[in-house]
Coordinates of C-alpha atoms and ligand atoms in Angstrom, one line a residue:
X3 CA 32.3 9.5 12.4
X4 CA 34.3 12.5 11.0
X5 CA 33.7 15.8 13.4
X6 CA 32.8 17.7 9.6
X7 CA 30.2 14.6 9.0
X8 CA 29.2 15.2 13.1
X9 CA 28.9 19.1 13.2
X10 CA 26.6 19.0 9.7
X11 CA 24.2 16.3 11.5
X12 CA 23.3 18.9 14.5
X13 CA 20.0 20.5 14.4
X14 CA 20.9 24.1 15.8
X15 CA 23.7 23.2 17.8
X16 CA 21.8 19.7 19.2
X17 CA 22.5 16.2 18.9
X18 CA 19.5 14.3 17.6
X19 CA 19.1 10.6 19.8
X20 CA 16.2 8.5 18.3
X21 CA 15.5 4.9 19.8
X22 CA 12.7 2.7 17.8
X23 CA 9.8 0.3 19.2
X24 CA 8.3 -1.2 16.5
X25 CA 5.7 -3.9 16.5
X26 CA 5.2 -6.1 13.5
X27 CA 2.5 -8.1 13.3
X28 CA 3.3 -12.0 12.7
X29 CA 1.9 -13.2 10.1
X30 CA 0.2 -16.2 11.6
X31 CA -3.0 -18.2 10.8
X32 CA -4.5 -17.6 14.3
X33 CA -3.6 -15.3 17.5
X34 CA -0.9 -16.0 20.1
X35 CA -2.8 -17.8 22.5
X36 CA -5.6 -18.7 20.6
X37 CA -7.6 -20.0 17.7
X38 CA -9.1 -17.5 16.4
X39 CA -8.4 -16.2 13.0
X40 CA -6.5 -12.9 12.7
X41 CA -7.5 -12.0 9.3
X42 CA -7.3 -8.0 8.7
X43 CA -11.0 -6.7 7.5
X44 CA -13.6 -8.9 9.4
X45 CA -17.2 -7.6 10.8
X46 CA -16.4 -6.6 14.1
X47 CA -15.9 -9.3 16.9
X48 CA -16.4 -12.2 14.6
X49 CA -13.0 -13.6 14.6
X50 CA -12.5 -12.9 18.7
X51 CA -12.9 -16.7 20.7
X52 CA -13.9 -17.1 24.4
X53 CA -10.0 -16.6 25.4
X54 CA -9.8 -13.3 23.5
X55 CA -12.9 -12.2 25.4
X56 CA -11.3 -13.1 28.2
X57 CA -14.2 -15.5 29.9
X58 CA -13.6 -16.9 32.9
X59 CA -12.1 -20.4 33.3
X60 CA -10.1 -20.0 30.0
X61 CA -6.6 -20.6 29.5
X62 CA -3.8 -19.3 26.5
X63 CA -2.1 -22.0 25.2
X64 CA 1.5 -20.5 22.8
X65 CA 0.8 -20.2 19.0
X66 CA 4.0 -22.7 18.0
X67 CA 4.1 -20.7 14.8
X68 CA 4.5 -17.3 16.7
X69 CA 7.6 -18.6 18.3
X70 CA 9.3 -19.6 14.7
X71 CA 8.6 -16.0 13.3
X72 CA 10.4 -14.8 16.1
X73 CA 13.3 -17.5 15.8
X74 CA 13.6 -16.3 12.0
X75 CA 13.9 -12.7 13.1
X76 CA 16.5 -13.7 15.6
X77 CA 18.6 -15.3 13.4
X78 CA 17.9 -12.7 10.7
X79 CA 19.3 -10.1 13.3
X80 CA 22.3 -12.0 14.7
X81 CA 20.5 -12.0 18.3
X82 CA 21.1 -14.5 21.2
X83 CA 17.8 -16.9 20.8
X84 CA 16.8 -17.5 24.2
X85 CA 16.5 -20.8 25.5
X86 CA 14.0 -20.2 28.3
X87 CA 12.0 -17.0 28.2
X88 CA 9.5 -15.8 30.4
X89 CA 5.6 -14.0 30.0
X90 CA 4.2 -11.7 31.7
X91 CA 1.5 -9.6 32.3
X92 CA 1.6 -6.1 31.6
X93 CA -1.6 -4.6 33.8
X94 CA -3.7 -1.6 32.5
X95 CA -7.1 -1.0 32.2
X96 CA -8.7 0.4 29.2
X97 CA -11.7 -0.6 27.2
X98 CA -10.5 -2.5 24.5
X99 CA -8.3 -5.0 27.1
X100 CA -10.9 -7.2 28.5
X101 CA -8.7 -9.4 31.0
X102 CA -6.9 -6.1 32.3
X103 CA -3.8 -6.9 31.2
X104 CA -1.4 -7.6 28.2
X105 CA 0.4 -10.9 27.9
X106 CA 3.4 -9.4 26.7
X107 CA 7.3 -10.6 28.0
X108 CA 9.3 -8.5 30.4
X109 CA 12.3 -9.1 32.3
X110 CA 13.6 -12.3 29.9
X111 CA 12.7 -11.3 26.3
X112 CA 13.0 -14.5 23.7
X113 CA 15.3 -12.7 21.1
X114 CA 18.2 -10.7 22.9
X115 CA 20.8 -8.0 21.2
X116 CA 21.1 -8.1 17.5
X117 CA 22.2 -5.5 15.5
X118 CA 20.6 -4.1 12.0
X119 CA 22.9 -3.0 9.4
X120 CA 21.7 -0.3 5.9
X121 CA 23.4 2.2 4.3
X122 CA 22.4 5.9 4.4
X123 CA 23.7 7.2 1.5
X124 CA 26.8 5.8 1.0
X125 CA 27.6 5.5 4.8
X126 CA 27.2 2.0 6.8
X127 CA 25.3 2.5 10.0
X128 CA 24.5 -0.1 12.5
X129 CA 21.7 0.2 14.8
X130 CA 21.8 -2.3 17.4
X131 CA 18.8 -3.9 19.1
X132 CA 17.8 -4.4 22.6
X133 CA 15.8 -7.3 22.7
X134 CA 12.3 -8.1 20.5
X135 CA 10.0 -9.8 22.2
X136 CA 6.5 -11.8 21.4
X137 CA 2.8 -10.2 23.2
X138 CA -0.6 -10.1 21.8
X139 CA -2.5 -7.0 20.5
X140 CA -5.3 -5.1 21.9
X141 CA -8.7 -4.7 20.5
X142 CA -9.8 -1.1 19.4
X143 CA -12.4 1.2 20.2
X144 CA -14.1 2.2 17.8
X145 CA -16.2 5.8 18.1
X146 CA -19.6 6.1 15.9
X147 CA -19.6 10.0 16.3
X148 CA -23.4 10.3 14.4
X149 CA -24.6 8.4 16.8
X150 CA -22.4 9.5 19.7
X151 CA -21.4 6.1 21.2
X152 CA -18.4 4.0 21.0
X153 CA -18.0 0.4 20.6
X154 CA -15.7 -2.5 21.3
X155 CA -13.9 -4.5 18.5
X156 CA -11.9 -7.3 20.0
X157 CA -11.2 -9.2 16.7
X158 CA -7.7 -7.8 16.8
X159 CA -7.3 -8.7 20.3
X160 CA -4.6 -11.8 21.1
X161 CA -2.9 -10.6 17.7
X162 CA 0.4 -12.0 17.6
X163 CA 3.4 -9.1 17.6
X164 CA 6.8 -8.7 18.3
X165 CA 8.0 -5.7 19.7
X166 CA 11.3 -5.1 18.7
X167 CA 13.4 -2.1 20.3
X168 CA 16.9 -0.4 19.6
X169 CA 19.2 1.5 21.6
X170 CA 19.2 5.0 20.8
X171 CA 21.7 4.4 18.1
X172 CA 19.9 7.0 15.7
X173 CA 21.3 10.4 15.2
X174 CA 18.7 12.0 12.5
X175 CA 15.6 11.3 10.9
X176 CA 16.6 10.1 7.9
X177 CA 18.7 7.4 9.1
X178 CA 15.4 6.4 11.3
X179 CA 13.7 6.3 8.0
X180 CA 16.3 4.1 6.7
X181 CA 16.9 1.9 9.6
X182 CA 12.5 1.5 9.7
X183 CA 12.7 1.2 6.0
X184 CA 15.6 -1.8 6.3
X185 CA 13.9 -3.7 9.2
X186 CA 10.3 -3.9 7.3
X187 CA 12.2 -5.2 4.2
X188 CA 13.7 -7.6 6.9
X189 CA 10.7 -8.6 8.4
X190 CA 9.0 -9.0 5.0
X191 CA 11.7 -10.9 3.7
X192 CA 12.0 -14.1 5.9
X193 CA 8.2 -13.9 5.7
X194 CA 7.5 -13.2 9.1
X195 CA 4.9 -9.8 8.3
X196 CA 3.2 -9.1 5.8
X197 CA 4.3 -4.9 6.4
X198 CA 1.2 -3.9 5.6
X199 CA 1.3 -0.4 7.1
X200 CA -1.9 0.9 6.1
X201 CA -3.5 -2.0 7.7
X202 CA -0.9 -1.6 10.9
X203 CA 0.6 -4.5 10.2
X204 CA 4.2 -2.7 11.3
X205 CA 3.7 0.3 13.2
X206 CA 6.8 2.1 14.7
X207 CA 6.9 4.1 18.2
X208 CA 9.9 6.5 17.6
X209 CA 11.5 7.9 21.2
X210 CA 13.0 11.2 20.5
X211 CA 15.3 13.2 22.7
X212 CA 17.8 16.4 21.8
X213 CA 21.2 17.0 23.9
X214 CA 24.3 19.3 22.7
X215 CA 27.0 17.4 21.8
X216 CA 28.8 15.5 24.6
X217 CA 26.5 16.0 27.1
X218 CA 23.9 12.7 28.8
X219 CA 21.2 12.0 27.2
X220 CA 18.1 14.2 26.8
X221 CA 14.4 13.6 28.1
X222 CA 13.1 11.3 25.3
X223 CA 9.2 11.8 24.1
X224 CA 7.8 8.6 22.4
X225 CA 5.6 9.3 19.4
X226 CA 3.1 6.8 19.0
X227 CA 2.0 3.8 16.2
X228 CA 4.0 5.4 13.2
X229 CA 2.5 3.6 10.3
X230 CA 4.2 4.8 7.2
X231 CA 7.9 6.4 6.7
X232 CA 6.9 9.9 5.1
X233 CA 4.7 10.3 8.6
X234 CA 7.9 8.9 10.3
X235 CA 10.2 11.6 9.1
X236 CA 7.9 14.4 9.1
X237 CA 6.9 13.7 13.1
X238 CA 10.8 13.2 14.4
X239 CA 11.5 16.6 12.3
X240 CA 8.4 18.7 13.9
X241 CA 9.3 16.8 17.4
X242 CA 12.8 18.1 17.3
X243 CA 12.2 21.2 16.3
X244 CA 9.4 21.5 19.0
X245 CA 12.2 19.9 21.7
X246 CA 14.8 22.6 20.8
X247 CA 12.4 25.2 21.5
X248 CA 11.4 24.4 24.2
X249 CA 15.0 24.3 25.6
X250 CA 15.8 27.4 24.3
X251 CA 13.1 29.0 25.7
X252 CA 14.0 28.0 29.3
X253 CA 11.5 25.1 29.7
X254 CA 12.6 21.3 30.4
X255 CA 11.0 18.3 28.5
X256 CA 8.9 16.0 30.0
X257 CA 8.7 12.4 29.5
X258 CA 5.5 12.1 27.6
X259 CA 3.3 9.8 24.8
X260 CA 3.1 12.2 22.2
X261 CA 0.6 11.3 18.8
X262 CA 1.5 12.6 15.3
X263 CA -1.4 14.1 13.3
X264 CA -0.7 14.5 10.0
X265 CA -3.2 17.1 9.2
X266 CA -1.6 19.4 10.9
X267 CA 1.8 18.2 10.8
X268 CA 2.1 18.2 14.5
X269 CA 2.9 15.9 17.3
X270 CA 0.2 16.3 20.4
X271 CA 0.8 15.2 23.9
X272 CA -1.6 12.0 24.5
X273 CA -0.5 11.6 28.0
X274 CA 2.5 11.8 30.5
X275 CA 4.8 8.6 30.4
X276 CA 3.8 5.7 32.2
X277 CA 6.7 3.8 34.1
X278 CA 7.3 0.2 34.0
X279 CA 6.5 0.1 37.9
X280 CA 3.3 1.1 37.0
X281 CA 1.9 -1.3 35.0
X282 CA 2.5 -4.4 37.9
X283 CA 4.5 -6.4 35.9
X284 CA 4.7 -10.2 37.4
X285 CA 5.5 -13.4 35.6
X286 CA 1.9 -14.7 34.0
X287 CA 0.8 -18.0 36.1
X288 CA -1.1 -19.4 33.2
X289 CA 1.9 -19.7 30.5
X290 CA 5.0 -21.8 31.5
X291 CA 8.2 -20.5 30.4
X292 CA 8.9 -20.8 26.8
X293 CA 11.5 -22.9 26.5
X294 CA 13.3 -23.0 22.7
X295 CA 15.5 -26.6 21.7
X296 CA 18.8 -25.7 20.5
X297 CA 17.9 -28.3 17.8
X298 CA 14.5 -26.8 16.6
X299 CA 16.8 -23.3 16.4
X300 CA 19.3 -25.3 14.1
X301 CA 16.1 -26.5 12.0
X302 CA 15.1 -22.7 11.7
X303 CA 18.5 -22.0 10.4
X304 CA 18.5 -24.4 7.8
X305 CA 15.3 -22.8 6.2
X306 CA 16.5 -19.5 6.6
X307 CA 16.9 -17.3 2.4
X308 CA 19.8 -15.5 2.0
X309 CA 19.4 -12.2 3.6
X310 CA 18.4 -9.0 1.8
X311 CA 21.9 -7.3 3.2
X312 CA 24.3 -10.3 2.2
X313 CA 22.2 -10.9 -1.5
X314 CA 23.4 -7.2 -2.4
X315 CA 26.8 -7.9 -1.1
X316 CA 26.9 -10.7 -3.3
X317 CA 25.3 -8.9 -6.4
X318 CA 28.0 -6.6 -5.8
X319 CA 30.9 -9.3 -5.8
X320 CA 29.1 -11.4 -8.8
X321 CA 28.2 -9.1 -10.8
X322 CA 29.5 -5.9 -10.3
X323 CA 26.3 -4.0 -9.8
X324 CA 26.8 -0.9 -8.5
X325 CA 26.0 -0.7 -4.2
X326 CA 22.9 1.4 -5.5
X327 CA 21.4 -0.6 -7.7
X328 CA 22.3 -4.3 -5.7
X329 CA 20.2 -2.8 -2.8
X330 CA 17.5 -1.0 -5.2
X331 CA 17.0 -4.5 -6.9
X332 CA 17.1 -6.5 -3.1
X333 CA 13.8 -4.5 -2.3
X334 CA 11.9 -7.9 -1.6
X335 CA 12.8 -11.6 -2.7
X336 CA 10.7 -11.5 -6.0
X337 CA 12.2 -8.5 -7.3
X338 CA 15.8 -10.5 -6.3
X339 CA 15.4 -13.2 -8.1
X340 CA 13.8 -11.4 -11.2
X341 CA 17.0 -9.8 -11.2
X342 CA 19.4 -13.0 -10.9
X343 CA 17.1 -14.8 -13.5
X344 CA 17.1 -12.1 -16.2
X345 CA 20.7 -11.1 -15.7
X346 CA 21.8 -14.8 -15.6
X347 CA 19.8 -15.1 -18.9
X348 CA 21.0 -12.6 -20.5
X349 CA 24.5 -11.8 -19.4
X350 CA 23.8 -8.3 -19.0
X351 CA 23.7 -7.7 -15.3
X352 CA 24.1 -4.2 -15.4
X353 CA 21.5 -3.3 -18.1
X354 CA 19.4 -6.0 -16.1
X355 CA 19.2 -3.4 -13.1
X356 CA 18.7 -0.2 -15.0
X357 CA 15.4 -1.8 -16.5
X358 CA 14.5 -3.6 -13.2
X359 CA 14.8 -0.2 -11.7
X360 CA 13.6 1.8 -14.9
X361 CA 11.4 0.6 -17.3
X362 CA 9.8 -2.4 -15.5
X363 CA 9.3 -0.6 -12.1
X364 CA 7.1 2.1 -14.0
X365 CA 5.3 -0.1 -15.7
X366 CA 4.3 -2.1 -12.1
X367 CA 3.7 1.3 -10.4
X368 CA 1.6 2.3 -13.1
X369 CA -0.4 -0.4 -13.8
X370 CA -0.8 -0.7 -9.1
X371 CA 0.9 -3.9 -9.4
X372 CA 3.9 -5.6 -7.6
X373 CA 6.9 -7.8 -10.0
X374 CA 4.7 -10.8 -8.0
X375 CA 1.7 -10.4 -10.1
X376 CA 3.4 -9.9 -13.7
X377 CA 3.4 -12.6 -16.5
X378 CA 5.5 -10.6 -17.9
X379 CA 8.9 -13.0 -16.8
X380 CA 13.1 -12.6 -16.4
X381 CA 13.2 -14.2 -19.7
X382 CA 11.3 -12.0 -21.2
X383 CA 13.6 -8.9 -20.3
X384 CA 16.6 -11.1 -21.0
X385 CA 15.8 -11.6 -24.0
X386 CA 14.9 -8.0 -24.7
X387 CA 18.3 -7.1 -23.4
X388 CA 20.4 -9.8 -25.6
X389 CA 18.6 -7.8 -28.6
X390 CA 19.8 -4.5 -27.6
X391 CA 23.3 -6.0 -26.3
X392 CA 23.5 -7.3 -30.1
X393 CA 22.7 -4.5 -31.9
X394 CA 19.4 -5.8 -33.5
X395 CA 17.4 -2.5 -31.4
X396 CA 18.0 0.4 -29.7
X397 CA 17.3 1.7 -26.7
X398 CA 14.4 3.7 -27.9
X399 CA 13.1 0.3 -30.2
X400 CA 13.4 -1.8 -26.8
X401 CA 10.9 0.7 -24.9
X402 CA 8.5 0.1 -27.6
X403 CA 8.9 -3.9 -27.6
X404 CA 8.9 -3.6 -23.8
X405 CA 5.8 -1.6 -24.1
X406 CA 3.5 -3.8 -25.9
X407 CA 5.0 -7.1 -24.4
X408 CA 4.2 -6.0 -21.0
X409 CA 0.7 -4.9 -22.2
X410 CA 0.3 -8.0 -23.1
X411 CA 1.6 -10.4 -20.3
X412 CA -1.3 -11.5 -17.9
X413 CA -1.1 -10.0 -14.6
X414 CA -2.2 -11.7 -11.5
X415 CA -4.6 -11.0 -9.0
X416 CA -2.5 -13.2 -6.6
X417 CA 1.0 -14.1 -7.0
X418 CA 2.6 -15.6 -9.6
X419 CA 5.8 -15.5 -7.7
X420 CA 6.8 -19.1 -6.0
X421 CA 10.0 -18.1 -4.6
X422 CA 12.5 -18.8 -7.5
X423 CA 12.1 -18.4 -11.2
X424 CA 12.0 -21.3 -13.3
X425 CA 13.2 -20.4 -16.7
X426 CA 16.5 -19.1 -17.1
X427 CA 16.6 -19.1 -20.6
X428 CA 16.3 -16.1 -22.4
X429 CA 13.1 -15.9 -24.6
X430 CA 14.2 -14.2 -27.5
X431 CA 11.4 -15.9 -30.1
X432 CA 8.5 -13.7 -28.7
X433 CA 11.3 -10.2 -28.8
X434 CA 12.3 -11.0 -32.2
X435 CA 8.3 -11.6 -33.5
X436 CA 7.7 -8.2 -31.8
X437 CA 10.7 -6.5 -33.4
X438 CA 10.0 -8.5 -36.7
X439 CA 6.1 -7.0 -36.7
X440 CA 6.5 -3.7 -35.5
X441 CA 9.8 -2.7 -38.0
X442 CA 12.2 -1.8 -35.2
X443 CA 14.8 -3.5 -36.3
X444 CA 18.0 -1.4 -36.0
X445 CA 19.7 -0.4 -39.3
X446 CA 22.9 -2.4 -39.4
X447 CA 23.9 -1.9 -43.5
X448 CA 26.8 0.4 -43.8
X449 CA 26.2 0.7 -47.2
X450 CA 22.9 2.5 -46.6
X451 CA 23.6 4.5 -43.5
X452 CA 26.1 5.9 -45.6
X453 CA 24.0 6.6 -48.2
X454 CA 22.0 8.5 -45.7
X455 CA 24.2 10.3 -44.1
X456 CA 25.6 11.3 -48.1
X457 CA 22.3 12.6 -48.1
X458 CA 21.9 14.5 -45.2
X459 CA 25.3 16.2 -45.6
X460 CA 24.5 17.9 -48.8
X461 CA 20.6 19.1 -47.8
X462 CA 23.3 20.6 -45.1
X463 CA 25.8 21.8 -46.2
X464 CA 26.1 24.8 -44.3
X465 CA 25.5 22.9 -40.6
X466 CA 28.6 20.9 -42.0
X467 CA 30.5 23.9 -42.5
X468 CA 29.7 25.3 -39.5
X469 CA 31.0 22.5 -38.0
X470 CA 34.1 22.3 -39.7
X471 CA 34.6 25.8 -38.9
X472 CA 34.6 24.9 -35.4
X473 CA 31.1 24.6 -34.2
X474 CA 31.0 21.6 -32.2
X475 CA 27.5 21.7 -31.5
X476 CA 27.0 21.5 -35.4
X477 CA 28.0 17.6 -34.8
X478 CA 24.9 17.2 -32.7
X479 CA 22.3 18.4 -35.1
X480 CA 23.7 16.2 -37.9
X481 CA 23.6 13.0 -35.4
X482 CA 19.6 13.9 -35.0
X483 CA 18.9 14.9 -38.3
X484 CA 20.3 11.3 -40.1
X485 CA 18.5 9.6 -37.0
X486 CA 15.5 11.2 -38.4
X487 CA 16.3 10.2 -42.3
X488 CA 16.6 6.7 -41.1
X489 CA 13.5 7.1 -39.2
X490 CA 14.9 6.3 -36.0
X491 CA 16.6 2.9 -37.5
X492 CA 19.8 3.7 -37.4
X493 CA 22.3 2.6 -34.4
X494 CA 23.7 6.2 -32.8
X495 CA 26.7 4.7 -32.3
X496 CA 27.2 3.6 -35.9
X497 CA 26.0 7.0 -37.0
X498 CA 28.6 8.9 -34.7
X499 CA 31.5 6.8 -36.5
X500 CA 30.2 7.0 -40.1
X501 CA 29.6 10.8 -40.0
X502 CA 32.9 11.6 -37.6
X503 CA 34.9 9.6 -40.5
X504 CA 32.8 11.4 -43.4
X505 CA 33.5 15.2 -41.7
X506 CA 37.0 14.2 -41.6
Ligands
LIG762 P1 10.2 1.9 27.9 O1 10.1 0.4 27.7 O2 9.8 2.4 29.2 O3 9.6 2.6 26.8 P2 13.0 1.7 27.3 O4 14.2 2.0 28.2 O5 12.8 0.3 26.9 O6 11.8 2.4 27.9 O7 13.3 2.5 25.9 C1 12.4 2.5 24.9 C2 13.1 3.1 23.7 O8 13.5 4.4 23.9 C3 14.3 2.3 23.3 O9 14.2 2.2 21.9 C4 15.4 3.2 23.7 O10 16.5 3.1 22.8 C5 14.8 4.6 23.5 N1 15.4 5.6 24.4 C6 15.8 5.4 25.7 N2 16.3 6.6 26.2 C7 16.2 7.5 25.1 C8 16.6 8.9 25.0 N3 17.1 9.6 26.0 N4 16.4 9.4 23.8 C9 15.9 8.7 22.8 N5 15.6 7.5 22.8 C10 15.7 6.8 24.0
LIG763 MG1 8.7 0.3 25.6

């Protein structure tokens, strides 16, 4: 990194050093060591068995799907895949932990090093990763204040995560953002969470710790269970702004578990930081050691999409999209292959992105929807985008077809969305019936654009003398005022020629 690029990333004359834990939720039919349901929503402890309730005399037995999810995100990651790995128990006592322990993985971790790759802005960054490993959940307490007692809800107990943790390769808040940001699409992506936030689904623990430049690193405090990015940026700012103060005021940082509310905007000590010597770690006696074939690794990889970072690569290469717009359009494999079908389709790659990212995208937003649930197809766009391409509409005339064909495409409940799109062929008989009923057609007779713009020259003849005396801006108000005439029919290109020819 430049020194300029270095010296503008300090926070009052400190280095920021972020390091992420975040655990996504695999999304599994039943728990880790169970076979229980894990289905987000349920009537508390209805979907806990007798091993989540930890009864006596039960044994876990490995959720073979568990392990897969986290071969996919091994592979996703470039990360060593390990061929034995090792559980263990993680020993705490707290209500909503009936055995007294976590089965989490410790010492030998099944996915090992990796590296995740984003842009921030238009600079590359690579954070790389320490290890991501597979334990279960916790239950969660849950406080009825009006009637001043708390309960016990185990149903998310024996959930199936992975943790995965970075070095402290992060140097600001926004690149934490992005780097969170890029892992969830990730992790969504080779369909191994759902990244439901709200529902905790992917929750991120970001270790935050201030130094000035060149000096070892800082005392790092953890904020806890970060469960959406705006949060995420707003608790690292506050936390480094609380960490510099501190400093300058003559006090040292302790290690601590720090919780962001965002009512106040603050981050709150929840306790001082535990070691890992003392939560007892020791292999767990009741799981052997997971040991992973090289050939069911190789059968992963063959299943494997193409990944979110090398499909914008390759939209950039094939298409010439713009680095913006191939990562804009990558946000999740639907929205991907929208884009390949209807730019396929039509030929117009370019013009494919800008609605992808424009008109379509509002519509969805508006509407609460995701490209998933829309009838309204690639080849519907593509052939919307042939029409403009060729002249038949304009920009404005497309918005309006767009409009009422997207009003009237079905949208699903579920998804419609079955990881490819059929039809490449651009529908251009339901566009032109649309253009055809509603009168957009562009004007395309010469003949009668110039008579128009004949027209609108003599009601104006003193605009077209102040433009021929100089007044540029003249030009402008003629351009409008024959669009008008022709009641918006007329192709603004055609009409810049025509009257730049006419005005001589
Ligand atoms: P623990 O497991 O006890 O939380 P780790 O050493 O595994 O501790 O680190 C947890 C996370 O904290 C990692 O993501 C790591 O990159 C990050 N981290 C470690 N030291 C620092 C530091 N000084 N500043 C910021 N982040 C740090
Ligand atoms: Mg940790």
């Amino acid at each position: 990194m430049s020194n300029a690029k270095q010296a503008s990333l300090l926070v009052r004359g400190y280095e920021v050093v972020i390091g992420f834990e975040t655990h996504a939720q695999l999304s599994t039919q039943s728990k880790i060591f169970s076979r229980a349901p894990i289905a987000f929503g349920a009537e508390p402890n209805t979907q806990a068995c007798a091993v989540d309730l930890a009864l006596p005399g039960t044994l876990p037995v490995m959720n073979r799907g568990a392990v897969e999810k986290a071969i996919r995100l091994g592979l996703a990651l470039g990360s060593h895949i390990a061929e034995q790995s090792v559980f263990a128990r993680k020993n705490y006592f707290y209500p909503d932990l009936p055995k007294g322990y976590q089965i989490s993985q410790f010492e030998i971790p099944v996915v090992q090093g990796g590296e995740v790759s984003f842009f921030l802005g238009d600079e590359k960054k690579t954070v790389r990763l320490v290890r991501a490993h597979l334990e279960e959940d916790a239950g969660k307490s849950l406080h009825e204040d009006f009637i001043g007692q708390s309960g016990i809800d185990l149903n998310r107990a024996g959930t199936p995560l992975l943790e995965i943790v970075t070095e402290p390769d992060m140097r600001s808040s926004a690149e934490a953002v992005a780097y969170a940001k890029e892992l969830h699409k990730i992790v969504t992506w080779i369909g191994i969470c759902d990244g439901n936030m709200q529902e905790g689904s992917f929750r991120c623990d970001a270790n935050v710790s201030v130094r000035k430049p060149g000096e070892p690193l800082g005392t790092r405090r953890e904020i806890k269970n970060l469960n959406s990015f705006k949060f995420m940026q707003q608790a690292i700012d506050y936390e480094v702004r609380w960490q510099i103060e501190q400093i300058e005021d003559g006090f040292e940082i302790q290690q601590a578990t720090v919780l962001f509310d965002p009512d106040t905007g603050e981050t709150r000590a929840m306790r001082t930081k535990e070691d890992a010597a003392d939560y007892r770690y020791f292999p767990d006696p009741d799981l052997p050691p997971l040991v992973i074939a090289r050939s069911w690794v190789d059968e992963v990889k063959a299943q494997m999409p193409e990944l979110p970072r090398q499909m914008a690569e390759r939209l950039v290469t094939a298409y010439g999209l713009p680095e913006y717009d191939a990562t804009t359009v990558t946000q999740s494999p639907a929205m991907a292959a929208y884009f390949e079908a209807a730019a396929k389709a039509s030929g117009q790659a370019k013009m494919a992105s800008n609605w992808i990212m424009g008109e379509v995208s509002a519509a969805l937003n508006a509407r609460g929807i995701s490209i998933e649930q829309t009838h309204y197809g690639p080849e519907k766009l593509a052939g919307l985008l042939l029409r403009i391409a060729d002249g038949t509409i304009s920009n404005k005339a497309a918005k309006e077809v767009f409009a009422e064909q997207f009003g009237h495409s079905l949208h699903a409940v579920g998804s419609t969305f079955t990881g490819s799109y059929a039809v490449q062929i651009a529908d251009v008989a339901s566009v032109d019936a649309v253009i055809e009923s509603k009168g957009l057609k562009q004007m395309n007779d010469s003949g009668a654009l110039e008579a128009i713009i004949d027209e609108v020259m003599t009601a104006n003849a003193p605009m077209v003398e102040q433009f021929r005396a100089g007044k540029d801006k003249a030009f402008n108000a003629l351009v409008g005022l024959v669009m008008k005439a022709s009641k918006g029919k007329a192709n603004p290109q055609q009409v810049n020629d025509v009257l730049k020819q006419k005005l001589g």
